[in-house]
Amino acid sequence: MRRRPIVMGIVNVTPDSFYDGGRHGDSIAHARQLVSEGADWIDVGGESTRPGAEPVPVQEELARVLPVIEALSAEVPVSVDTTKPAVAQAAAAAGATILNDVRGLRDPEMVAVSALFDKTVIMHSRGTPKTMRGLTEYSDLIAEVRDVLVERAEQCKSREVWLDPGIGFAKGASQSLSLLKHLPTLVATGYPVLVGASRKSFIGRTLDRPDADDRLAGSLAAAAAAAIRGAAALRVHDVRATRDVVALLYAIEQAD
């Protein structure tokens, strides 16, 4: 681990996200709490991408995310988690400097909009939240994820491009574990890598923890595994605990 990974705190301004949907009534206060716990970046999303989630109209998504972005952008780097070019464009105008596109720039319009951001996180995925569970067949998972992400990265217009293997997105539990194990393949591309494994279902299936509330230990183990294998950023719900894990790992690496 060359340096301590960036910790990106998740702020879902949604009623239906798989773990924290509707849990935090005041999203701005929640975001500031995550910053006080050590979040380096805040990722603001107004549409759930959990399997089976319904799409959200553009105006509703804008009404959810823009007040949070406007309130926070002078305090901390803010990422907008969206698949809609119109939302991304408005978020950039509101002060977001990072684009987090879970569709991985599959929309040519989003490629153009990425020029408005300092950084773009390109995540590997297939289909939509409604269809991705049926799109988990790969001839070579690791190579395909790498090759698709690198191809999209070369199209991106942002100053800095980050890659996200898309844990749980059109991947089963064993495939998500494999992506974590082989993360150095993605790191070797030279692009910084972001990993979002926090509280996800692959942890529940692996550890027999069907309730996302019971997945903190598994989330921290996944974060540690990603950090050790070269992840430059971790997208998490549990900022304080994750910061402690990566800080101790970094301290061990730096010890005599």
PDB file of C-alpha atoms in Angstrom:
ATOM      1  CA  MET A   1       0.000   0.000   0.000  1.00  0.00           C
ATOM      2  CA  ARG A   2       1.864   3.069  -1.298  1.00  0.00           C
ATOM      3  CA  ARG A   3      -0.371   5.541   0.545  1.00  0.00           C
ATOM      4  CA  ARG A   4      -3.527   5.591   2.604  1.00  0.00           C
ATOM      5  CA  PRO A   5      -6.539   5.188   0.302  1.00  0.00           C
ATOM      6  CA  ILE A   6      -9.024   8.027  -0.015  1.00  0.00           C
ATOM      7  CA  VAL A   7     -12.230   7.322   1.894  1.00  0.00           C
ATOM      8  CA  MET A   8     -15.369   8.358   0.013  1.00  0.00           C
ATOM      9  CA  GLY A   9     -18.429   8.666   2.246  1.00  0.00           C
ATOM     10  CA  ILE A  10     -21.760   7.588   0.765  1.00  0.00           C
ATOM     11  CA  VAL A  11     -24.747   9.944   1.002  1.00  0.00           C
ATOM     12  CA  ASN A  12     -27.800   8.371  -0.614  1.00  0.00           C
ATOM     13  CA  VAL A  13     -30.573  10.946  -0.921  1.00  0.00           C
ATOM     14  CA  THR A  14     -33.058   8.187  -1.685  1.00  0.00           C
ATOM     15  CA  PRO A  15     -35.855   6.342   0.116  1.00  0.00           C
ATOM     16  CA  ASP A  16     -34.962   2.941  -1.378  1.00  0.00           C
ATOM     17  CA  SER A  17     -31.199   2.356  -1.340  1.00  0.00           C
ATOM     18  CA  PHE A  18     -30.330  -1.159  -0.215  1.00  0.00           C
ATOM     19  CA  TYR A  19     -28.728  -0.162   3.093  1.00  0.00           C
ATOM     20  CA  ASP A  20     -29.356   3.446   4.111  1.00  0.00           C
ATOM     21  CA  GLY A  21     -32.409   4.454   2.076  1.00  0.00           C
ATOM     22  CA  GLY A  22     -34.483   6.844   4.176  1.00  0.00           C
ATOM     23  CA  ARG A  23     -32.300   6.251   7.237  1.00  0.00           C
ATOM     24  CA  HIS A  24     -30.841   9.753   7.411  1.00  0.00           C
ATOM     25  CA  GLY A  25     -33.522  12.424   7.358  1.00  0.00           C
ATOM     26  CA  ASP A  26     -31.137  15.353   6.971  1.00  0.00           C
ATOM     27  CA  SER A  27     -28.713  14.398   4.202  1.00  0.00           C
ATOM     28  CA  ILE A  28     -26.608  17.544   4.585  1.00  0.00           C
ATOM     29  CA  ALA A  29     -26.128  16.924   8.299  1.00  0.00           C
ATOM     30  CA  HIS A  30     -25.312  13.289   7.590  1.00  0.00           C
ATOM     31  CA  ALA A  31     -22.711  14.293   5.008  1.00  0.00           C
ATOM     32  CA  ARG A  32     -21.089  16.697   7.462  1.00  0.00           C
ATOM     33  CA  GLN A  33     -21.046  13.949  10.057  1.00  0.00           C
ATOM     34  CA  LEU A  34     -19.172  11.702   7.612  1.00  0.00           C
ATOM     35  CA  VAL A  35     -16.678  14.506   6.964  1.00  0.00           C
ATOM     36  CA  SER A  36     -16.152  14.880  10.724  1.00  0.00           C
ATOM     37  CA  GLU A  37     -15.451  11.132  10.841  1.00  0.00           C
ATOM     38  CA  GLY A  38     -12.736  11.493   8.218  1.00  0.00           C
ATOM     39  CA  ALA A  39     -14.370  11.294   4.776  1.00  0.00           C
ATOM     40  CA  ASP A  40     -12.048  12.754   2.134  1.00  0.00           C
ATOM     41  CA  TRP A  41     -14.786  12.911  -0.501  1.00  0.00           C
ATOM     42  CA  ILE A  42     -18.586  12.753  -0.330  1.00  0.00           C
ATOM     43  CA  ASP A  43     -20.545  10.815  -2.977  1.00  0.00           C
ATOM     44  CA  VAL A  44     -24.107  12.123  -3.397  1.00  0.00           C
ATOM     45  CA  GLY A  45     -26.671   9.964  -5.186  1.00  0.00           C
ATOM     46  CA  GLY A  46     -30.356  10.578  -5.831  1.00  0.00           C
ATOM     47  CA  GLU A  47     -31.309   7.318  -7.545  1.00  0.00           C
ATOM     48  CA  SER A  48     -30.922   3.845  -6.090  1.00  0.00           C
ATOM     49  CA  THR A  49     -28.898   1.389  -8.179  1.00  0.00           C
ATOM     50  CA  ARG A  50     -29.712  -1.673  -6.063  1.00  0.00           C
ATOM     51  CA  PRO A  51     -30.912  -4.708  -8.068  1.00  0.00           C
ATOM     52  CA  GLY A  52     -34.504  -4.197  -9.174  1.00  0.00           C
ATOM     53  CA  ALA A  53     -34.604  -0.475  -8.393  1.00  0.00           C
ATOM     54  CA  GLU A  54     -36.999   1.743 -10.341  1.00  0.00           C
ATOM     55  CA  PRO A  55     -35.589   4.665 -12.337  1.00  0.00           C
ATOM     56  CA  VAL A  56     -36.120   8.195 -11.011  1.00  0.00           C
ATOM     57  CA  PRO A  57     -37.250  11.125 -13.212  1.00  0.00           C
ATOM     58  CA  VAL A  58     -34.583  13.734 -13.894  1.00  0.00           C
ATOM     59  CA  GLN A  59     -36.355  16.545 -12.035  1.00  0.00           C
ATOM     60  CA  GLU A  60     -36.862  14.419  -8.950  1.00  0.00           C
ATOM     61  CA  GLU A  61     -33.217  13.349  -8.923  1.00  0.00           C
ATOM     62  CA  LEU A  62     -32.125  16.975  -9.319  1.00  0.00           C
ATOM     63  CA  ALA A  63     -34.348  18.046  -6.426  1.00  0.00           C
ATOM     64  CA  ARG A  64     -32.727  15.405  -4.244  1.00  0.00           C
ATOM     65  CA  VAL A  65     -29.051  15.978  -5.002  1.00  0.00           C
ATOM     66  CA  LEU A  66     -28.574  19.664  -5.843  1.00  0.00           C
ATOM     67  CA  PRO A  67     -29.270  21.090  -2.359  1.00  0.00           C
ATOM     68  CA  VAL A  68     -26.734  18.683  -0.845  1.00  0.00           C
ATOM     69  CA  ILE A  69     -24.091  19.426  -3.463  1.00  0.00           C
ATOM     70  CA  GLU A  70     -24.599  23.190  -3.141  1.00  0.00           C
ATOM     71  CA  ALA A  71     -24.293  23.006   0.649  1.00  0.00           C
ATOM     72  CA  LEU A  72     -21.152  20.869   0.674  1.00  0.00           C
ATOM     73  CA  SER A  73     -19.090  21.784  -2.363  1.00  0.00           C
ATOM     74  CA  ALA A  74     -17.191  24.559  -0.581  1.00  0.00           C
ATOM     75  CA  GLU A  75     -16.357  22.218   2.330  1.00  0.00           C
ATOM     76  CA  VAL A  76     -15.249  18.926   0.733  1.00  0.00           C
ATOM     77  CA  PRO A  77     -14.771  17.435  -2.760  1.00  0.00           C
ATOM     78  CA  VAL A  78     -18.207  16.245  -3.854  1.00  0.00           C
ATOM     79  CA  SER A  79     -18.973  13.437  -6.284  1.00  0.00           C
ATOM     80  CA  VAL A  80     -22.320  13.070  -8.009  1.00  0.00           C
ATOM     81  CA  ASP A  81     -23.441   9.464  -8.413  1.00  0.00           C
ATOM     82  CA  THR A  82     -25.681   9.543 -11.474  1.00  0.00           C
ATOM     83  CA  THR A  83     -26.276   7.930 -14.851  1.00  0.00           C
ATOM     84  CA  LYS A  84     -28.075  10.956 -16.325  1.00  0.00           C
ATOM     85  CA  PRO A  85     -26.117  13.565 -18.310  1.00  0.00           C
ATOM     86  CA  ALA A  86     -28.603  16.311 -17.376  1.00  0.00           C
ATOM     87  CA  VAL A  87     -28.132  15.587 -13.669  1.00  0.00           C
ATOM     88  CA  ALA A  88     -24.358  15.423 -14.055  1.00  0.00           C
ATOM     89  CA  GLN A  89     -24.288  18.770 -15.878  1.00  0.00           C
ATOM     90  CA  ALA A  90     -26.422  20.475 -13.217  1.00  0.00           C
ATOM     91  CA  ALA A  91     -24.308  18.912 -10.455  1.00  0.00           C
ATOM     92  CA  ALA A  92     -21.131  20.292 -11.995  1.00  0.00           C
ATOM     93  CA  ALA A  93     -22.703  23.758 -12.077  1.00  0.00           C
ATOM     94  CA  ALA A  94     -23.639  23.320  -8.410  1.00  0.00           C
ATOM     95  CA  GLY A  95     -20.038  22.571  -7.454  1.00  0.00           C
ATOM     96  CA  ALA A  96     -19.508  18.817  -7.847  1.00  0.00           C
ATOM     97  CA  THR A  97     -15.988  18.120  -9.116  1.00  0.00           C
ATOM     98  CA  ILE A  98     -16.216  14.313  -9.430  1.00  0.00           C
ATOM     99  CA  LEU A  99     -18.540  12.298 -11.671  1.00  0.00           C
ATOM    100  CA  ASN A 100     -19.353   8.763 -10.545  1.00  0.00           C
ATOM    101  CA  ASP A 101     -21.097   6.965 -13.409  1.00  0.00           C
ATOM    102  CA  VAL A 102     -22.203   3.425 -12.563  1.00  0.00           C
ATOM    103  CA  ARG A 103     -23.015   2.840 -16.236  1.00  0.00           C
ATOM    104  CA  GLY A 104     -19.368   3.444 -17.094  1.00  0.00           C
ATOM    105  CA  LEU A 105     -19.817   6.143 -19.765  1.00  0.00           C
ATOM    106  CA  ARG A 106     -21.999   3.899 -21.913  1.00  0.00           C
ATOM    107  CA  ASP A 107     -23.999   7.023 -22.826  1.00  0.00           C
ATOM    108  CA  PRO A 108     -22.072   9.095 -25.437  1.00  0.00           C
ATOM    109  CA  GLU A 109     -23.644  12.248 -23.985  1.00  0.00           C
ATOM    110  CA  MET A 110     -22.110  11.399 -20.610  1.00  0.00           C
ATOM    111  CA  VAL A 111     -18.707  11.152 -22.273  1.00  0.00           C
ATOM    112  CA  ALA A 112     -19.098  14.776 -23.373  1.00  0.00           C
ATOM    113  CA  VAL A 113     -20.373  15.884 -19.958  1.00  0.00           C
ATOM    114  CA  SER A 114     -17.355  14.280 -18.265  1.00  0.00           C
ATOM    115  CA  ALA A 115     -15.319  17.253 -19.548  1.00  0.00           C
ATOM    116  CA  LEU A 116     -17.014  19.364 -16.842  1.00  0.00           C
ATOM    117  CA  PHE A 117     -15.404  17.365 -14.024  1.00  0.00           C
ATOM    118  CA  ASP A 118     -11.896  17.193 -12.612  1.00  0.00           C
ATOM    119  CA  LYS A 119     -12.323  13.452 -12.054  1.00  0.00           C
ATOM    120  CA  THR A 120     -14.611  10.749 -13.434  1.00  0.00           C
ATOM    121  CA  VAL A 121     -15.093   7.338 -11.836  1.00  0.00           C
ATOM    122  CA  ILE A 122     -15.979   4.815 -14.536  1.00  0.00           C
ATOM    123  CA  MET A 123     -17.644   1.753 -13.078  1.00  0.00           C
ATOM    124  CA  HIS A 124     -18.052  -1.561 -14.868  1.00  0.00           C
ATOM    125  CA  SER A 125     -21.642  -2.708 -15.143  1.00  0.00           C
ATOM    126  CA  ARG A 126     -24.072  -4.329 -17.519  1.00  0.00           C
ATOM    127  CA  GLY A 127     -27.714  -3.660 -18.206  1.00  0.00           C
ATOM    128  CA  THR A 128     -29.796  -1.752 -15.664  1.00  0.00           C
ATOM    129  CA  PRO A 129     -30.682  -2.373 -12.009  1.00  0.00           C
ATOM    130  CA  LYS A 130     -33.710  -4.321 -13.262  1.00  0.00           C
ATOM    131  CA  THR A 131     -31.751  -6.588 -15.632  1.00  0.00           C
ATOM    132  CA  MET A 132     -28.209  -6.894 -14.251  1.00  0.00           C
ATOM    133  CA  ARG A 133     -28.856 -10.025 -12.172  1.00  0.00           C
ATOM    134  CA  GLY A 134     -29.306 -11.951 -15.416  1.00  0.00           C
ATOM    135  CA  LEU A 135     -26.111 -10.633 -17.019  1.00  0.00           C
ATOM    136  CA  THR A 136     -23.413 -12.409 -15.027  1.00  0.00           C
ATOM    137  CA  GLU A 137     -21.912 -14.691 -17.683  1.00  0.00           C
ATOM    138  CA  TYR A 138     -18.295 -13.882 -18.630  1.00  0.00           C
ATOM    139  CA  SER A 139     -15.731 -15.806 -20.625  1.00  0.00           C
ATOM    140  CA  ASP A 140     -12.916 -14.166 -18.632  1.00  0.00           C
ATOM    141  CA  LEU A 141     -14.257 -11.922 -15.870  1.00  0.00           C
ATOM    142  CA  ILE A 142     -11.061 -10.147 -14.875  1.00  0.00           C
ATOM    143  CA  ALA A 143      -9.815  -9.483 -18.404  1.00  0.00           C
ATOM    144  CA  GLU A 144     -13.215  -8.338 -19.653  1.00  0.00           C
ATOM    145  CA  VAL A 145     -13.767  -5.913 -16.777  1.00  0.00           C
ATOM    146  CA  ARG A 146     -10.272  -4.496 -17.271  1.00  0.00           C
ATOM    147  CA  ASP A 147     -10.571  -4.163 -21.035  1.00  0.00           C
ATOM    148  CA  VAL A 148     -14.003  -2.519 -20.972  1.00  0.00           C
ATOM    149  CA  LEU A 149     -12.935  -0.019 -18.328  1.00  0.00           C
ATOM    150  CA  VAL A 150      -9.706   0.905 -20.119  1.00  0.00           C
ATOM    151  CA  GLU A 151     -11.582   1.397 -23.396  1.00  0.00           C
ATOM    152  CA  ARG A 152     -14.064   3.732 -21.693  1.00  0.00           C
ATOM    153  CA  ALA A 153     -11.282   5.546 -19.832  1.00  0.00           C
ATOM    154  CA  GLU A 154      -9.636   6.395 -23.130  1.00  0.00           C
ATOM    155  CA  GLN A 155     -12.864   8.120 -24.231  1.00  0.00           C
ATOM    156  CA  CYS A 156     -13.298  10.135 -21.028  1.00  0.00           C
ATOM    157  CA  LYS A 157     -12.811  13.914 -21.144  1.00  0.00           C
ATOM    158  CA  SER A 158     -12.015  14.535 -17.470  1.00  0.00           C
ATOM    159  CA  ARG A 159      -8.550  15.576 -16.354  1.00  0.00           C
ATOM    160  CA  GLU A 160      -8.306  12.458 -14.183  1.00  0.00           C
ATOM    161  CA  VAL A 161      -9.966   9.062 -14.729  1.00  0.00           C
ATOM    162  CA  TRP A 162     -10.618   6.440 -12.062  1.00  0.00           C
ATOM    163  CA  LEU A 163     -11.707   2.826 -12.564  1.00  0.00           C
ATOM    164  CA  ASP A 164     -14.220   0.899 -10.456  1.00  0.00           C
ATOM    165  CA  PRO A 165     -14.646  -2.869 -11.041  1.00  0.00           C
ATOM    166  CA  GLY A 166     -18.338  -2.668 -10.120  1.00  0.00           C
ATOM    167  CA  ILE A 167     -18.566  -5.117  -7.228  1.00  0.00           C
ATOM    168  CA  GLY A 168     -22.046  -6.654  -7.287  1.00  0.00           C
ATOM    169  CA  PHE A 169     -23.120  -5.046 -10.557  1.00  0.00           C
ATOM    170  CA  ALA A 170     -23.865  -7.916 -12.949  1.00  0.00           C
ATOM    171  CA  LYS A 171     -21.581 -10.073 -10.786  1.00  0.00           C
ATOM    172  CA  GLY A 172     -22.450 -12.886  -8.415  1.00  0.00           C
ATOM    173  CA  ALA A 173     -20.902 -13.275  -4.983  1.00  0.00           C
ATOM    174  CA  SER A 174     -18.028 -15.481  -6.152  1.00  0.00           C
ATOM    175  CA  GLN A 175     -17.288 -13.086  -9.013  1.00  0.00           C
ATOM    176  CA  SER A 176     -17.185 -10.138  -6.629  1.00  0.00           C
ATOM    177  CA  LEU A 177     -14.708 -12.014  -4.453  1.00  0.00           C
ATOM    178  CA  SER A 178     -12.612 -12.778  -7.518  1.00  0.00           C
ATOM    179  CA  LEU A 179     -12.547  -9.118  -8.541  1.00  0.00           C
ATOM    180  CA  LEU A 180     -11.233  -8.198  -5.103  1.00  0.00           C
ATOM    181  CA  LYS A 181      -8.609 -10.942  -5.218  1.00  0.00           C
ATOM    182  CA  HIS A 182      -7.388  -9.887  -8.646  1.00  0.00           C
ATOM    183  CA  LEU A 183      -7.607  -6.135  -8.109  1.00  0.00           C
ATOM    184  CA  PRO A 184      -3.881  -5.730  -8.956  1.00  0.00           C
ATOM    185  CA  THR A 185      -4.778  -6.520 -12.580  1.00  0.00           C
ATOM    186  CA  LEU A 186      -6.846  -3.338 -12.650  1.00  0.00           C
ATOM    187  CA  VAL A 187      -4.265  -1.356 -10.677  1.00  0.00           C
ATOM    188  CA  ALA A 188      -1.627  -2.369 -13.233  1.00  0.00           C
ATOM    189  CA  THR A 189      -3.439  -0.365 -15.924  1.00  0.00           C
ATOM    190  CA  GLY A 190      -2.018   2.773 -14.310  1.00  0.00           C
ATOM    191  CA  TYR A 191      -5.396   4.320 -13.598  1.00  0.00           C
ATOM    192  CA  PRO A 192      -6.297   4.889  -9.933  1.00  0.00           C
ATOM    193  CA  VAL A 193      -8.851   2.335  -8.752  1.00  0.00           C
ATOM    194  CA  LEU A 194     -11.887   2.942  -6.550  1.00  0.00           C
ATOM    195  CA  VAL A 195     -13.645   0.016  -4.854  1.00  0.00           C
ATOM    196  CA  GLY A 196     -17.200   0.087  -3.537  1.00  0.00           C
ATOM    197  CA  ALA A 197     -17.899  -3.074  -1.541  1.00  0.00           C
ATOM    198  CA  SER A 198     -19.520  -1.588   1.543  1.00  0.00           C
ATOM    199  CA  ARG A 199     -22.427  -3.628   3.006  1.00  0.00           C
ATOM    200  CA  LYS A 200     -23.082  -5.349  -0.350  1.00  0.00           C
ATOM    201  CA  SER A 201     -24.889  -8.630  -0.821  1.00  0.00           C
ATOM    202  CA  PHE A 202     -21.764 -10.642  -1.723  1.00  0.00           C
ATOM    203  CA  ILE A 203     -20.665 -10.090   1.887  1.00  0.00           C
ATOM    204  CA  GLY A 204     -24.022 -11.312   3.135  1.00  0.00           C
ATOM    205  CA  ARG A 205     -23.918 -14.419   0.962  1.00  0.00           C
ATOM    206  CA  THR A 206     -20.323 -15.227   1.864  1.00  0.00           C
ATOM    207  CA  LEU A 207     -20.777 -14.770   5.617  1.00  0.00           C
ATOM    208  CA  ASP A 208     -24.461 -15.732   5.885  1.00  0.00           C
ATOM    209  CA  ARG A 209     -25.468 -12.217   6.893  1.00  0.00           C
ATOM    210  CA  PRO A 210     -28.719 -11.525   5.030  1.00  0.00           C
ATOM    211  CA  ASP A 211     -29.296  -8.242   6.878  1.00  0.00           C
ATOM    212  CA  ALA A 212     -27.076  -5.413   5.618  1.00  0.00           C
ATOM    213  CA  ASP A 213     -26.929  -4.088   9.189  1.00  0.00           C
ATOM    214  CA  ASP A 214     -24.844  -7.162  10.089  1.00  0.00           C
ATOM    215  CA  ARG A 215     -22.152  -6.649   7.440  1.00  0.00           C
ATOM    216  CA  LEU A 216     -19.794  -4.133   9.052  1.00  0.00           C
ATOM    217  CA  ALA A 217     -17.044  -6.678   9.781  1.00  0.00           C
ATOM    218  CA  GLY A 218     -17.260  -8.044   6.244  1.00  0.00           C
ATOM    219  CA  SER A 219     -17.193  -4.526   4.801  1.00  0.00           C
ATOM    220  CA  LEU A 220     -14.044  -3.705   6.744  1.00  0.00           C
ATOM    221  CA  ALA A 221     -12.396  -6.938   5.614  1.00  0.00           C
ATOM    222  CA  ALA A 222     -13.233  -6.089   1.998  1.00  0.00           C
ATOM    223  CA  ALA A 223     -11.862  -2.568   2.452  1.00  0.00           C
ATOM    224  CA  ALA A 224      -8.639  -3.930   3.918  1.00  0.00           C
ATOM    225  CA  ALA A 225      -8.265  -6.452   1.091  1.00  0.00           C
ATOM    226  CA  ALA A 226      -8.800  -3.716  -1.504  1.00  0.00           C
ATOM    227  CA  ALA A 227      -6.354  -1.346   0.181  1.00  0.00           C
ATOM    228  CA  ILE A 228      -3.647  -3.996   0.432  1.00  0.00           C
ATOM    229  CA  ARG A 229      -4.117  -4.814  -3.257  1.00  0.00           C
ATOM    230  CA  GLY A 230      -3.669  -1.226  -4.377  1.00  0.00           C
ATOM    231  CA  ALA A 231      -7.068   0.498  -4.298  1.00  0.00           C
ATOM    232  CA  ALA A 232      -6.611   4.275  -4.256  1.00  0.00           C
ATOM    233  CA  ALA A 233     -10.100   4.993  -2.893  1.00  0.00           C
ATOM    234  CA  LEU A 234     -12.825   3.169  -0.971  1.00  0.00           C
ATOM    235  CA  ARG A 235     -16.502   4.094  -1.259  1.00  0.00           C
ATOM    236  CA  VAL A 236     -18.090   3.296   2.116  1.00  0.00           C
ATOM    237  CA  HIS A 237     -21.004   3.830   4.465  1.00  0.00           C
ATOM    238  CA  ASP A 238     -18.908   3.426   7.628  1.00  0.00           C
ATOM    239  CA  VAL A 239     -16.323   6.169   7.386  1.00  0.00           C
ATOM    240  CA  ARG A 240     -14.816   6.208  10.877  1.00  0.00           C
ATOM    241  CA  ALA A 241     -14.296   2.444  11.054  1.00  0.00           C
ATOM    242  CA  THR A 242     -12.853   2.311   7.544  1.00  0.00           C
ATOM    243  CA  ARG A 243     -10.490   5.198   8.251  1.00  0.00           C
ATOM    244  CA  ASP A 244      -9.212   3.315  11.302  1.00  0.00           C
ATOM    245  CA  VAL A 245      -8.609   0.163   9.264  1.00  0.00           C
ATOM    246  CA  VAL A 246      -6.725   1.872   6.443  1.00  0.00           C
ATOM    247  CA  ALA A 247      -4.795   4.144   8.827  1.00  0.00           C
ATOM    248  CA  LEU A 248      -3.508   1.138  10.751  1.00  0.00           C
ATOM    249  CA  LEU A 249      -2.655  -0.741   7.563  1.00  0.00           C
ATOM    250  CA  TYR A 250      -0.737   2.296   6.329  1.00  0.00           C
ATOM    251  CA  ALA A 251       1.051   2.660   9.678  1.00  0.00           C
ATOM    252  CA  ILE A 252       2.116  -0.993   9.518  1.00  0.00           C
ATOM    253  CA  GLU A 253       3.431  -0.507   5.992  1.00  0.00           C
ATOM    254  CA  GLN A 254       5.432   2.532   7.108  1.00  0.00           C
ATOM    255  CA  ALA A 255       6.866   0.940  10.271  1.00  0.00           C
ATOM    256  CA  ASP A 256      10.587   0.093  10.484  1.00  0.00           C
TER     257      ASP A 256
END
